[in-house]
């Protein structure tokens, strides 16, 4: 028995790399097919439209991110935040790739509606996770703090990538951590 990824998985991973490096609009079935070593008809077999492929890419990314969130110990809010922020740090490969949903969010005006809906679900999952974390440790809902964290980290990834300076994300993360310490543990 082999653990070789299926063709569908190979296509999804190749397409995600393409989108994270240059955006959804720039990703083509032909380029993905070349990356995987198949004809573009094979990509179309698994994903009839670019929108189908986009939804599947974001859904797979969201599933992986969700599994990572589920593995975070939330007994201490600052340690949990550090683990959460580390996921963004992993998503940033300066001058090569950024968080998939940061790119999709930035391109939202031109994306097909189903891809936007799936991207929105990713952000909502993050907001819900943070809101629950903050409420569990403060006793009151803090949706604005959750929104601030998500938007600051996503924005920091974009700016750090553009500036080719990973320290931007590190600085924003440190500031957010201090703010959370004051608002939650305060």
PDB file of N, CA and C in Angstrom, residues 124-164:
ATOM      1  N   UNK A 124     -13.999  33.581   9.094  1.00  0.00           N
ATOM      2  CA  UNK A 124     -14.972  33.412  10.171  1.00  0.00           C
ATOM      3  C   UNK A 124     -14.513  32.333  11.149  1.00  0.00           C
ATOM      4  N   UNK A 125     -13.921  31.263  10.645  1.00  0.00           N
ATOM      5  CA  UNK A 125     -13.394  30.212  11.513  1.00  0.00           C
ATOM      6  C   UNK A 125     -12.339  30.798  12.457  1.00  0.00           C
ATOM      7  N   UNK A 126     -11.462  31.637  11.922  1.00  0.00           N
ATOM      8  CA  UNK A 126     -10.426  32.266  12.738  1.00  0.00           C
ATOM      9  C   UNK A 126     -11.036  33.182  13.788  1.00  0.00           C
ATOM     10  N   UNK A 127     -11.980  34.016  13.368  1.00  0.00           N
ATOM     11  CA  UNK A 127     -12.630  34.932  14.308  1.00  0.00           C
ATOM     12  C   UNK A 127     -13.336  34.175  15.426  1.00  0.00           C
ATOM     13  N   UNK A 128     -14.055  33.137  15.075  1.00  0.00           N
ATOM     14  CA  UNK A 128     -14.776  32.340  16.073  1.00  0.00           C
ATOM     15  C   UNK A 128     -13.807  31.702  17.058  1.00  0.00           C
ATOM     16  N   UNK A 129     -12.720  31.155  16.551  1.00  0.00           N
ATOM     17  CA  UNK A 129     -11.734  30.510  17.435  1.00  0.00           C
ATOM     18  C   UNK A 129     -11.162  31.524  18.429  1.00  0.00           C
ATOM     19  N   UNK A 130     -10.782  32.690  17.929  1.00  0.00           N
ATOM     20  CA  UNK A 130     -10.218  33.720  18.807  1.00  0.00           C
ATOM     21  C   UNK A 130     -11.262  34.251  19.795  1.00  0.00           C
ATOM     22  N   UNK A 131     -12.484  34.474  19.321  1.00  0.00           N
ATOM     23  CA  UNK A 131     -13.544  34.953  20.219  1.00  0.00           C
ATOM     24  C   UNK A 131     -13.760  33.977  21.368  1.00  0.00           C
ATOM     25  N   UNK A 132     -13.776  32.702  21.060  1.00  0.00           N
ATOM     26  CA  UNK A 132     -13.951  31.686  22.115  1.00  0.00           C
ATOM     27  C   UNK A 132     -12.770  31.681  23.083  1.00  0.00           C
ATOM     28  N   UNK A 133     -11.578  31.811  22.536  1.00  0.00           N
ATOM     29  CA  UNK A 133     -10.379  31.860  23.388  1.00  0.00           C
ATOM     30  C   UNK A 133     -10.461  33.054  24.336  1.00  0.00           C
ATOM     31  N   UNK A 134     -10.747  34.224  23.791  1.00  0.00           N
ATOM     32  CA  UNK A 134     -10.778  35.431  24.610  1.00  0.00           C
ATOM     33  C   UNK A 134     -11.910  35.395  25.625  1.00  0.00           C
ATOM     34  N   UNK A 135     -13.063  34.905  25.228  1.00  0.00           N
ATOM     35  CA  UNK A 135     -14.192  34.827  26.150  1.00  0.00           C
ATOM     36  C   UNK A 135     -13.914  33.835  27.277  1.00  0.00           C
ATOM     37  N   UNK A 136     -13.276  32.725  26.953  1.00  0.00           N
ATOM     38  CA  UNK A 136     -12.969  31.714  27.968  1.00  0.00           C
ATOM     39  C   UNK A 136     -12.045  32.267  29.050  1.00  0.00           C
ATOM     40  N   UNK A 137     -11.206  33.238  28.677  1.00  0.00           N
ATOM     41  CA  UNK A 137     -10.223  33.747  29.635  1.00  0.00           C
ATOM     42  C   UNK A 137     -10.560  35.119  30.199  1.00  0.00           C
ATOM     43  N   UNK A 138     -11.573  35.776  29.652  1.00  0.00           N
ATOM     44  CA  UNK A 138     -11.931  37.091  30.186  1.00  0.00           C
ATOM     45  C   UNK A 138     -13.344  37.112  30.764  1.00  0.00           C
ATOM     46  N   UNK A 139     -14.149  36.131  30.380  1.00  0.00           N
ATOM     47  CA  UNK A 139     -15.510  36.075  30.862  1.00  0.00           C
ATOM     48  C   UNK A 139     -16.491  36.907  30.045  1.00  0.00           C
ATOM     49  N   UNK A 140     -15.978  37.678  29.095  1.00  0.00           N
ATOM     50  CA  UNK A 140     -16.857  38.477  28.233  1.00  0.00           C
ATOM     51  C   UNK A 140     -16.409  38.337  26.784  1.00  0.00           C
ATOM     52  N   UNK A 141     -17.363  38.421  25.866  1.00  0.00           N
ATOM     53  CA  UNK A 141     -16.994  38.338  24.452  1.00  0.00           C
ATOM     54  C   UNK A 141     -16.102  39.516  24.042  1.00  0.00           C
ATOM     55  N   UNK A 142     -15.173  39.255  23.172  1.00  0.00           N
ATOM     56  CA  UNK A 142     -14.277  40.299  22.682  1.00  0.00           C
ATOM     57  C   UNK A 142     -14.154  40.189  21.151  1.00  0.00           C
ATOM     58  N   UNK A 143     -15.288  40.342  20.438  1.00  0.00           N
ATOM     59  CA  UNK A 143     -15.222  40.193  18.979  1.00  0.00           C
ATOM     60  C   UNK A 143     -14.341  41.232  18.299  1.00  0.00           C
ATOM     61  N   UNK A 144     -14.287  42.448  18.845  1.00  0.00           N
ATOM     62  CA  UNK A 144     -13.449  43.465  18.201  1.00  0.00           C
ATOM     63  C   UNK A 144     -11.966  43.124  18.348  1.00  0.00           C
ATOM     64  N   UNK A 145     -11.589  42.529  19.453  1.00  0.00           N
ATOM     65  CA  UNK A 145     -10.196  42.111  19.638  1.00  0.00           C
ATOM     66  C   UNK A 145      -9.859  40.981  18.668  1.00  0.00           C
ATOM     67  N   UNK A 146     -10.773  40.049  18.491  1.00  0.00           N
ATOM     68  CA  UNK A 146     -10.550  38.965  17.534  1.00  0.00           C
ATOM     69  C   UNK A 146     -10.384  39.523  16.122  1.00  0.00           C
ATOM     70  N   UNK A 147     -11.242  40.487  15.746  1.00  0.00           N
ATOM     71  CA  UNK A 147     -11.139  41.103  14.418  1.00  0.00           C
ATOM     72  C   UNK A 147      -9.805  41.819  14.253  1.00  0.00           C
ATOM     73  N   UNK A 148      -9.387  42.506  15.289  1.00  0.00           N
ATOM     74  CA  UNK A 148      -8.107  43.216  15.239  1.00  0.00           C
ATOM     75  C   UNK A 148      -6.951  42.246  15.021  1.00  0.00           C
ATOM     76  N   UNK A 149      -6.963  41.141  15.731  1.00  0.00           N
ATOM     77  CA  UNK A 149      -5.892  40.152  15.603  1.00  0.00           C
ATOM     78  C   UNK A 149      -5.828  39.600  14.183  1.00  0.00           C
ATOM     79  N   UNK A 150      -6.959  39.153  13.651  1.00  0.00           N
ATOM     80  CA  UNK A 150      -6.967  38.555  12.313  1.00  0.00           C
ATOM     81  C   UNK A 150      -6.537  39.576  11.264  1.00  0.00           C
ATOM     82  N   UNK A 151      -7.111  40.774  11.316  1.00  0.00           N
ATOM     83  CA  UNK A 151      -6.773  41.761  10.286  1.00  0.00           C
ATOM     84  C   UNK A 151      -5.330  42.222  10.404  1.00  0.00           C
ATOM     85  N   UNK A 152      -4.840  42.362  11.622  1.00  0.00           N
ATOM     86  CA  UNK A 152      -3.448  42.788  11.805  1.00  0.00           C
ATOM     87  C   UNK A 152      -2.474  41.727  11.297  1.00  0.00           C
ATOM     88  N   UNK A 153      -2.734  40.462  11.613  1.00  0.00           N
ATOM     89  CA  UNK A 153      -1.824  39.407  11.162  1.00  0.00           C
ATOM     90  C   UNK A 153      -1.876  39.232   9.642  1.00  0.00           C
ATOM     91  N   UNK A 154      -3.079  39.253   9.075  1.00  0.00           N
ATOM     92  CA  UNK A 154      -3.199  39.114   7.618  1.00  0.00           C
ATOM     93  C   UNK A 154      -2.521  40.295   6.922  1.00  0.00           C
ATOM     94  N   UNK A 155      -2.763  41.486   7.425  1.00  0.00           N
ATOM     95  CA  UNK A 155      -2.123  42.669   6.837  1.00  0.00           C
ATOM     96  C   UNK A 155      -0.610  42.637   6.995  1.00  0.00           C
ATOM     97  N   UNK A 156      -0.157  42.207   8.153  1.00  0.00           N
ATOM     98  CA  UNK A 156       1.285  42.135   8.394  1.00  0.00           C
ATOM     99  C   UNK A 156       1.961  41.160   7.446  1.00  0.00           C
ATOM    100  N   UNK A 157       1.271  40.061   7.143  1.00  0.00           N
ATOM    101  CA  UNK A 157       1.822  39.092   6.192  1.00  0.00           C
ATOM    102  C   UNK A 157       2.000  39.737   4.814  1.00  0.00           C
ATOM    103  N   UNK A 158       0.988  40.488   4.389  1.00  0.00           N
ATOM    104  CA  UNK A 158       1.060  41.130   3.078  1.00  0.00           C
ATOM    105  C   UNK A 158       2.182  42.162   3.044  1.00  0.00           C
ATOM    106  N   UNK A 159       2.248  43.011   4.055  1.00  0.00           N
ATOM    107  CA  UNK A 159       3.271  44.064   4.086  1.00  0.00           C
ATOM    108  C   UNK A 159       4.671  43.456   4.240  1.00  0.00           C
ATOM    109  N   UNK A 160       4.823  42.446   5.084  1.00  0.00           N
ATOM    110  CA  UNK A 160       6.121  41.799   5.270  1.00  0.00           C
ATOM    111  C   UNK A 160       6.597  41.144   3.979  1.00  0.00           C
ATOM    112  N   UNK A 161       5.675  40.519   3.270  1.00  0.00           N
ATOM    113  CA  UNK A 161       6.037  39.896   1.999  1.00  0.00           C
ATOM    114  C   UNK A 161       6.484  40.946   0.992  1.00  0.00           C
ATOM    115  N   UNK A 162       5.710  42.023   0.884  1.00  0.00           N
ATOM    116  CA  UNK A 162       6.052  43.076  -0.061  1.00  0.00           C
ATOM    117  C   UNK A 162       7.376  43.741   0.278  1.00  0.00           C
ATOM    118  N   UNK A 163       7.613  43.969   1.553  1.00  0.00           N
ATOM    119  CA  UNK A 163       8.851  44.620   1.997  1.00  0.00           C
ATOM    120  C   UNK A 163      10.022  43.652   2.076  1.00  0.00           C
ATOM    121  N   UNK A 164       9.725  42.369   1.914  1.00  0.00           N
ATOM    122  CA  UNK A 164      10.730  41.312   2.074  1.00  0.00           C
ATOM    123  C   UNK A 164      11.422  41.432   3.433  1.00  0.00           C
TER     124      UNK A 164
END
